[in-house]
mmCIF file of C-alpha atoms in Angstrom:
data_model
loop_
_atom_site.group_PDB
_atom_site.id
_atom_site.type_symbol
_atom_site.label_atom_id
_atom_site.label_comp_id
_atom_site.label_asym_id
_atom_site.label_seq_id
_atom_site.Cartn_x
_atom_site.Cartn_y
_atom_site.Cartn_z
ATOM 1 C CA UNK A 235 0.000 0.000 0.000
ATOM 2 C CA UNK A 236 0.767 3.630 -0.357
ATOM 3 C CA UNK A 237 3.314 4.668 2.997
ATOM 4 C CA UNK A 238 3.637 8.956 3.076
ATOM 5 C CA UNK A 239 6.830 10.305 4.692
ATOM 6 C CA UNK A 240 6.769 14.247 6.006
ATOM 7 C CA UNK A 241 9.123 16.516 6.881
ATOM 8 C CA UNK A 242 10.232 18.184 9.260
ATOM 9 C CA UNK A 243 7.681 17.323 12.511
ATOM 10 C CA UNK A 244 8.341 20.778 13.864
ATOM 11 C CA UNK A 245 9.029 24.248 11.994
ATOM 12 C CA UNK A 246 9.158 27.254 13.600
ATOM 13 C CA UNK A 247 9.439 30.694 11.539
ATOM 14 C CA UNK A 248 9.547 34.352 12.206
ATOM 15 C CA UNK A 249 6.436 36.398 10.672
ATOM 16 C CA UNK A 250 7.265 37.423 7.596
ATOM 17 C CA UNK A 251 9.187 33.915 6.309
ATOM 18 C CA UNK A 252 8.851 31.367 4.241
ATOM 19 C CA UNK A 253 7.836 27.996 5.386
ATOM 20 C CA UNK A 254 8.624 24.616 3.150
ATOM 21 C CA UNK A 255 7.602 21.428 4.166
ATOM 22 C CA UNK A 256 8.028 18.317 2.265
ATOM 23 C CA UNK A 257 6.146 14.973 1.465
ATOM 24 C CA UNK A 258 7.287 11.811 -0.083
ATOM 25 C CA UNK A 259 5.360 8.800 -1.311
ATOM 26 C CA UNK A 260 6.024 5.140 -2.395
ATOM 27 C CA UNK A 261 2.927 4.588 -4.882
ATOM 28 C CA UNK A 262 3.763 5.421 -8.776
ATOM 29 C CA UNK A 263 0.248 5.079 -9.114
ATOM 30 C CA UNK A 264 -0.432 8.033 -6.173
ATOM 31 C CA UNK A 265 -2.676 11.146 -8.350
ATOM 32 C CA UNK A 266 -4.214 13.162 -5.844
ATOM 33 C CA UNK A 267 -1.896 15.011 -3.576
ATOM 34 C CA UNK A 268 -4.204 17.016 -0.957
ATOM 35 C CA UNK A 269 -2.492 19.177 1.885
ATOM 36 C CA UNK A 270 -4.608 20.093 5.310
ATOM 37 C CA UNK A 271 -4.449 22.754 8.238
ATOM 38 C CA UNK A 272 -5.454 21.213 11.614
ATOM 39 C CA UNK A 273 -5.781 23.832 14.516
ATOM 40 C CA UNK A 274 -5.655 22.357 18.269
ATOM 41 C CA UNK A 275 -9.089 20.151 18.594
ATOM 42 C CA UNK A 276 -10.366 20.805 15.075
ATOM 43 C CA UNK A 277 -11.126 18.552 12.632
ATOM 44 C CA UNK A 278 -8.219 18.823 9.451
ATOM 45 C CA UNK A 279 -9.120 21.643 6.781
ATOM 46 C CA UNK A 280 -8.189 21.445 2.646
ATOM 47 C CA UNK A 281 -5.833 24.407 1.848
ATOM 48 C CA UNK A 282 -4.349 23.268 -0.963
ATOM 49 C CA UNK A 283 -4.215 20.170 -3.255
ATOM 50 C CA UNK A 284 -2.719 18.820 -6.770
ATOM 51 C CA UNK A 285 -3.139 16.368 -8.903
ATOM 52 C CA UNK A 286 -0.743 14.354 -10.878
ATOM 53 C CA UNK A 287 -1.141 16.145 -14.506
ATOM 54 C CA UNK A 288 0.031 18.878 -13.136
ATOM 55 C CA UNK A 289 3.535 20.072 -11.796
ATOM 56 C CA UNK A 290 2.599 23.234 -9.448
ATOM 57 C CA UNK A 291 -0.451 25.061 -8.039
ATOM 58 C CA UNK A 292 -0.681 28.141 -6.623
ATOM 59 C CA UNK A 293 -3.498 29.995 -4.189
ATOM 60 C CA UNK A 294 -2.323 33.507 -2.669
ATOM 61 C CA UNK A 295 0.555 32.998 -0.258
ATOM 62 C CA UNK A 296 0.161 28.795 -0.675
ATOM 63 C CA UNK A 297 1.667 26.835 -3.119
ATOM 64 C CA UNK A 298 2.307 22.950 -3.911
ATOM 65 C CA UNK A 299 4.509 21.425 -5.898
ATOM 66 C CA UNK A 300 4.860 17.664 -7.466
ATOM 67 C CA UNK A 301 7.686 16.167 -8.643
ATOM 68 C CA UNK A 302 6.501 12.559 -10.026
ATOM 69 C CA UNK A 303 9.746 11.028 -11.048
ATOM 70 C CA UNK A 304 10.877 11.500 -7.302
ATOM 71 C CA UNK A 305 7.574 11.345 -5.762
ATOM 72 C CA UNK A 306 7.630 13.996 -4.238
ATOM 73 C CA UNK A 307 5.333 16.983 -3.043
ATOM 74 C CA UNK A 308 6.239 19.957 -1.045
ATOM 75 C CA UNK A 309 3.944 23.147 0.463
ATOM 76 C CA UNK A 310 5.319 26.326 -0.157
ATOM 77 C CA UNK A 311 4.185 29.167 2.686
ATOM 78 C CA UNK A 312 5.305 32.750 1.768
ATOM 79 C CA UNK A 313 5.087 35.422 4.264
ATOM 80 C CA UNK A 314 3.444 33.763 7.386
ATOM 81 C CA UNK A 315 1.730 34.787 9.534
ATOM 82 C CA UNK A 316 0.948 33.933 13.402
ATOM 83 C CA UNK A 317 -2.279 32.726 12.253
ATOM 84 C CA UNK A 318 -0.516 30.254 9.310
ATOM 85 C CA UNK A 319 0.846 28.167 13.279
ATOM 86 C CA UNK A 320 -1.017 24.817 12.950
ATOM 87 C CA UNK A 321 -0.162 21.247 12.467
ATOM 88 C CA UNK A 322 0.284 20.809 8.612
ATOM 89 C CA UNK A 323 -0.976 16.975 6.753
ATOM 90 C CA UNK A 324 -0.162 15.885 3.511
ATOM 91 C CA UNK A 325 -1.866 12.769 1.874
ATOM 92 C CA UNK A 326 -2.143 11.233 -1.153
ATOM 93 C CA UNK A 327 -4.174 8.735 -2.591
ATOM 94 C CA UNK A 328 -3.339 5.701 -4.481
ATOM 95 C CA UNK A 329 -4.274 4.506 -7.750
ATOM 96 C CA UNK A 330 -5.851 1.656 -6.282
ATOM 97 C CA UNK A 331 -6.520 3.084 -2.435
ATOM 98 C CA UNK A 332 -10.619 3.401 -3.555
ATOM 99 C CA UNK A 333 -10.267 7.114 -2.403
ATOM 100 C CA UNK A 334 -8.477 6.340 1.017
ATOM 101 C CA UNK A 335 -5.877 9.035 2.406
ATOM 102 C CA UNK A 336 -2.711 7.809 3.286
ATOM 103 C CA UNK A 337 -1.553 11.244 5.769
ATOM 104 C CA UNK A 338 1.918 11.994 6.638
ATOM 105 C CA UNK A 339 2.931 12.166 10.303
ATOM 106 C CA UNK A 340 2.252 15.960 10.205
ATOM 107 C CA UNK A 341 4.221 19.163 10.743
ATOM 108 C CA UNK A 342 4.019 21.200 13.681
ATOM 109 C CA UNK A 343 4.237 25.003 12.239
ATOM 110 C CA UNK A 344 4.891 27.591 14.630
ATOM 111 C CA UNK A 345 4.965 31.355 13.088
ATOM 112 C CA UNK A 346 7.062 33.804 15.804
ATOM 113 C CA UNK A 347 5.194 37.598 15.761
ATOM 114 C CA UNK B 113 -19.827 24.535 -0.594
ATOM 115 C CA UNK B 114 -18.110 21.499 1.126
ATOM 116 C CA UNK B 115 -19.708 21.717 5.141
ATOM 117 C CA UNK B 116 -19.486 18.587 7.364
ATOM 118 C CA UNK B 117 -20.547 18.392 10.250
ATOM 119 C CA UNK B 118 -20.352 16.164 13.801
ATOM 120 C CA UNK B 119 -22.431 15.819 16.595
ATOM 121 C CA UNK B 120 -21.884 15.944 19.381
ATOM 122 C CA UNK B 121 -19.027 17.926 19.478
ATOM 123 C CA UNK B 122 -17.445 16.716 22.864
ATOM 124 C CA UNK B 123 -19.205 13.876 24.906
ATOM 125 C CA UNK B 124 -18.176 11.905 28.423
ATOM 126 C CA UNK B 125 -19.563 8.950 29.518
ATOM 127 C CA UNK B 126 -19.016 6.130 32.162
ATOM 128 C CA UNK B 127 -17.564 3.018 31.051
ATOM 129 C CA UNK B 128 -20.048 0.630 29.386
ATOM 130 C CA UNK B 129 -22.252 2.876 27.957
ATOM 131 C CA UNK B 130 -22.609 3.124 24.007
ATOM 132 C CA UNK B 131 -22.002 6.757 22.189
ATOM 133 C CA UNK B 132 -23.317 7.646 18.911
ATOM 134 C CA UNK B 133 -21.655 10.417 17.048
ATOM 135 C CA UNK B 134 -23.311 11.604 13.715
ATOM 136 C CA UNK B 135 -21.153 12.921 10.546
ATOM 137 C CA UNK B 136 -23.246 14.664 7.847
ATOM 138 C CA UNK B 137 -22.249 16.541 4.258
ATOM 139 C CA UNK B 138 -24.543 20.063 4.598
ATOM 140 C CA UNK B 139 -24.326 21.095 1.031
ATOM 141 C CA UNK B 140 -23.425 18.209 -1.370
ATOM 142 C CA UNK B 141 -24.008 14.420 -1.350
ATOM 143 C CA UNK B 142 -21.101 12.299 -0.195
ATOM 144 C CA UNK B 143 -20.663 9.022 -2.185
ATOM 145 C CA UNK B 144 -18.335 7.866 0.369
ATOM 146 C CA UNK B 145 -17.801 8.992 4.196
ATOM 147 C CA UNK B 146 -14.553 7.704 6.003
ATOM 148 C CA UNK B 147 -14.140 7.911 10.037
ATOM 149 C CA UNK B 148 -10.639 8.302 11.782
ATOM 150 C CA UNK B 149 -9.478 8.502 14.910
ATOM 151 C CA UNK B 150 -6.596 10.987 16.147
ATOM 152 C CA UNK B 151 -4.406 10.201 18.844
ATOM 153 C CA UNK B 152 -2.912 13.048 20.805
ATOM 154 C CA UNK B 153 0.210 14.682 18.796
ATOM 155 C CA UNK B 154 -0.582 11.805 16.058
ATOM 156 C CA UNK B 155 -1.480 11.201 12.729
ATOM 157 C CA UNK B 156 -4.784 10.826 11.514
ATOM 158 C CA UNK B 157 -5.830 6.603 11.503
ATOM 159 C CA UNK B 158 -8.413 5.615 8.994
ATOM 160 C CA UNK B 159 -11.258 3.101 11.009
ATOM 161 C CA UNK B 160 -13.507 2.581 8.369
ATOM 162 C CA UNK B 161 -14.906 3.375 4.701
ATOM 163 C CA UNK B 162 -18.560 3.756 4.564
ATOM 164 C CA UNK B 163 -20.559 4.136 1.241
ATOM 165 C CA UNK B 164 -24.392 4.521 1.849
ATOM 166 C CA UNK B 165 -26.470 1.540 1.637
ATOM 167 C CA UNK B 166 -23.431 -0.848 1.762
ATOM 168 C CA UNK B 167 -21.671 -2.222 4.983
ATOM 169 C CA UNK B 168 -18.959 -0.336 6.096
ATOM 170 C CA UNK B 169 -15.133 -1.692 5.357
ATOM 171 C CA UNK B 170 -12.884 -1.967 8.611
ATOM 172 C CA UNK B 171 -9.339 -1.324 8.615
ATOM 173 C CA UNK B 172 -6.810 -4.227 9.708
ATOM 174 C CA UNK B 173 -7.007 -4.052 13.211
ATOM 175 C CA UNK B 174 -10.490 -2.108 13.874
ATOM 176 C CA UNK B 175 -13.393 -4.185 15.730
ATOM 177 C CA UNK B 176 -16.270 -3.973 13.472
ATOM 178 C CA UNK B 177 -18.219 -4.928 16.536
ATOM 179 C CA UNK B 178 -17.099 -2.268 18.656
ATOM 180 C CA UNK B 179 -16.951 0.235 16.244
ATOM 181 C CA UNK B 180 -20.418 0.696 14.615
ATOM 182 C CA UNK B 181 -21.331 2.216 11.437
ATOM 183 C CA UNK B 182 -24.436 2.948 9.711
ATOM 184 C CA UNK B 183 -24.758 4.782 6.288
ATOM 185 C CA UNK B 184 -28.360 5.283 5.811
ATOM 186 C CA UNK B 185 -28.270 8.161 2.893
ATOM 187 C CA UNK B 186 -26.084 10.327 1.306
ATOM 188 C CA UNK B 187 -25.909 12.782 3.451
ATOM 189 C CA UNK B 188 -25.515 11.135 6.980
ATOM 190 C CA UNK B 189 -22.738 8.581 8.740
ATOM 191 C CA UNK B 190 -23.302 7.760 12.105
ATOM 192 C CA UNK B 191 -20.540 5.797 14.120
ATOM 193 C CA UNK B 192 -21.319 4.432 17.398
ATOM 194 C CA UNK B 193 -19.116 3.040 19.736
ATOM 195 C CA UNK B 194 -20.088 0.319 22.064
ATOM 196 C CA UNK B 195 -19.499 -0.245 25.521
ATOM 197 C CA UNK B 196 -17.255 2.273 25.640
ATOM 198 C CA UNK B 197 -13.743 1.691 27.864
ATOM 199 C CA UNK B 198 -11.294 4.578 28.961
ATOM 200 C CA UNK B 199 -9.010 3.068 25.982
ATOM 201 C CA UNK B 200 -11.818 4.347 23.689
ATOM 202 C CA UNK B 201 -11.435 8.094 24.540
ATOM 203 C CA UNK B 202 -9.732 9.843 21.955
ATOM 204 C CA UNK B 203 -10.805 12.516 19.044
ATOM 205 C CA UNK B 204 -13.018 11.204 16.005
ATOM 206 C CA UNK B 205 -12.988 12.648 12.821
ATOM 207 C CA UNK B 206 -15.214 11.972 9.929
ATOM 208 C CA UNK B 207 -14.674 12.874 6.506
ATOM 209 C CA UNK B 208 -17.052 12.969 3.282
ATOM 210 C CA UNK B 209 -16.048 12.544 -0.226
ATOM 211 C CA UNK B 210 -17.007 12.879 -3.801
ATOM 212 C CA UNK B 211 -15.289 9.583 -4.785
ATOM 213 C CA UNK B 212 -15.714 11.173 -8.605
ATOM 214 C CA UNK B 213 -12.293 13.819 -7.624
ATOM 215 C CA UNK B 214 -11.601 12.217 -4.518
ATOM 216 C CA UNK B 215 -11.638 15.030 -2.074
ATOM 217 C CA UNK B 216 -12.115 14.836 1.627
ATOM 218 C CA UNK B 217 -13.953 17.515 3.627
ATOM 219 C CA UNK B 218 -13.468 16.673 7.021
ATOM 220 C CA UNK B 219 -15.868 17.342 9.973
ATOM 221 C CA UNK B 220 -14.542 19.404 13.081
ATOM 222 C CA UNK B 221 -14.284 16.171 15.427
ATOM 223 C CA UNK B 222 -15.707 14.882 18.414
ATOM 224 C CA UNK B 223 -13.842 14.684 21.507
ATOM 225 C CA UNK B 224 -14.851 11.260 23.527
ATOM 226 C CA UNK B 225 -13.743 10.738 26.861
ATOM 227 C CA UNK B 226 -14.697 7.440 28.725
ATOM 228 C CA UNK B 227 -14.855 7.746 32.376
#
């Protein structure tokens, strides 16, 4: 089955930064690449996602990127802000996963006023 | 567009009791709901795939028995946990997709502590 590494488990920026944080994943087949926000006792929220025909996506200050040779996806923050501090997911579903997420271990985002 | 939502929101009950929490998609209908269960600090852990009208499908490792769940339309999940033990307190989260794209819109969680 599909297995979804993340890094790094904590990040801590000032205001103002950039934050990066980057997913890899083991099935070729993989083709939807979503990224969620979780704040302390909420349920996860879509921010961002990709699919595999396409290489980058971009909404305001969020971006993702996909590299498919390397399996890899990454979430681009630009200038955070305090309220960007959450716990950052990405997933991905597998070409044969029936619509299941596979989640990364999450990133722990912490944006310094 | 895209609204689930859970009830109840937080519960605590004695051990033994049953809880029901409901997940339901406000504004479109969900081919496909999925419940998880986050540990503190963790990662979210699938349970079980529910499509409406079908039996739900466990994960390796998840007590069907214990872990109840009823799809009745397309707009409502309900997961009930039976006789509830202190190892059963945790935070549920249900999610509801359009298997067509294969989004996930995720409810806002119910926090279950077993006394």
């Amino acid at each position: 089955g599909e297995n979804v590494e993340q890094h790094p488990s904590t990040l801590s920026v000032q205001e103002g930064d950039s934050a990066v944080i980057k997913c890899t994943y083991s099935d070729s087949a993989s083709n939807y690449f979503p990224w969620y926000k979780q704040e302390l006792g909420k349920g996860p929220q879509l921010i961002i996602d990709i699919r595999s025909n396409v290489g980058e996506k971009k909404d305001q200050r969020i971006a993702v990127t996909l590299n498919k040779t390397a399996k890899h996806f990454s979430l681009h923050i630009t200038e955070t802000q305090p309220e960007d501090s959450a716990v950052y997911f990405c997933a991905a579903v597998g070409g044969t996963s029936y619509g299941k997420l596979t989640f990364g271990q999450g990133t722990i985002l912490t944006v310094h006023p | 567009g895209a609204v689930v939502s859970q009830h109840p929101s937080r519960v605590i009950c004695k051990s033994g009791t049953s809880v029901k929490i409901e997940c339901r998609s406000l504004d479109f209908q969900a081919t496909t709901m999925f419940w998880y269960r986050q540990f503190p600090k963790k990662s979210l852990m699938l349970m079980a795939t529910s499509n409406e009208g079908s039996k739900a499908t466990y994960e390796q490792g998840v007590e069907k028995d214990k872990f109840l769940i009823n799809h009745a339309s397309l707009t409502l999940s309900t997961l009930t946990v039976t006789s509830a033990h202190p190892e059963d307190s945790s935070f549920y989260i249900c999610s509801a997709s359009l298997r067509s794209n294969n989004e996930q819109f995720f409810g806002p969680g119910t926090r279950l502590t077993v006394l």
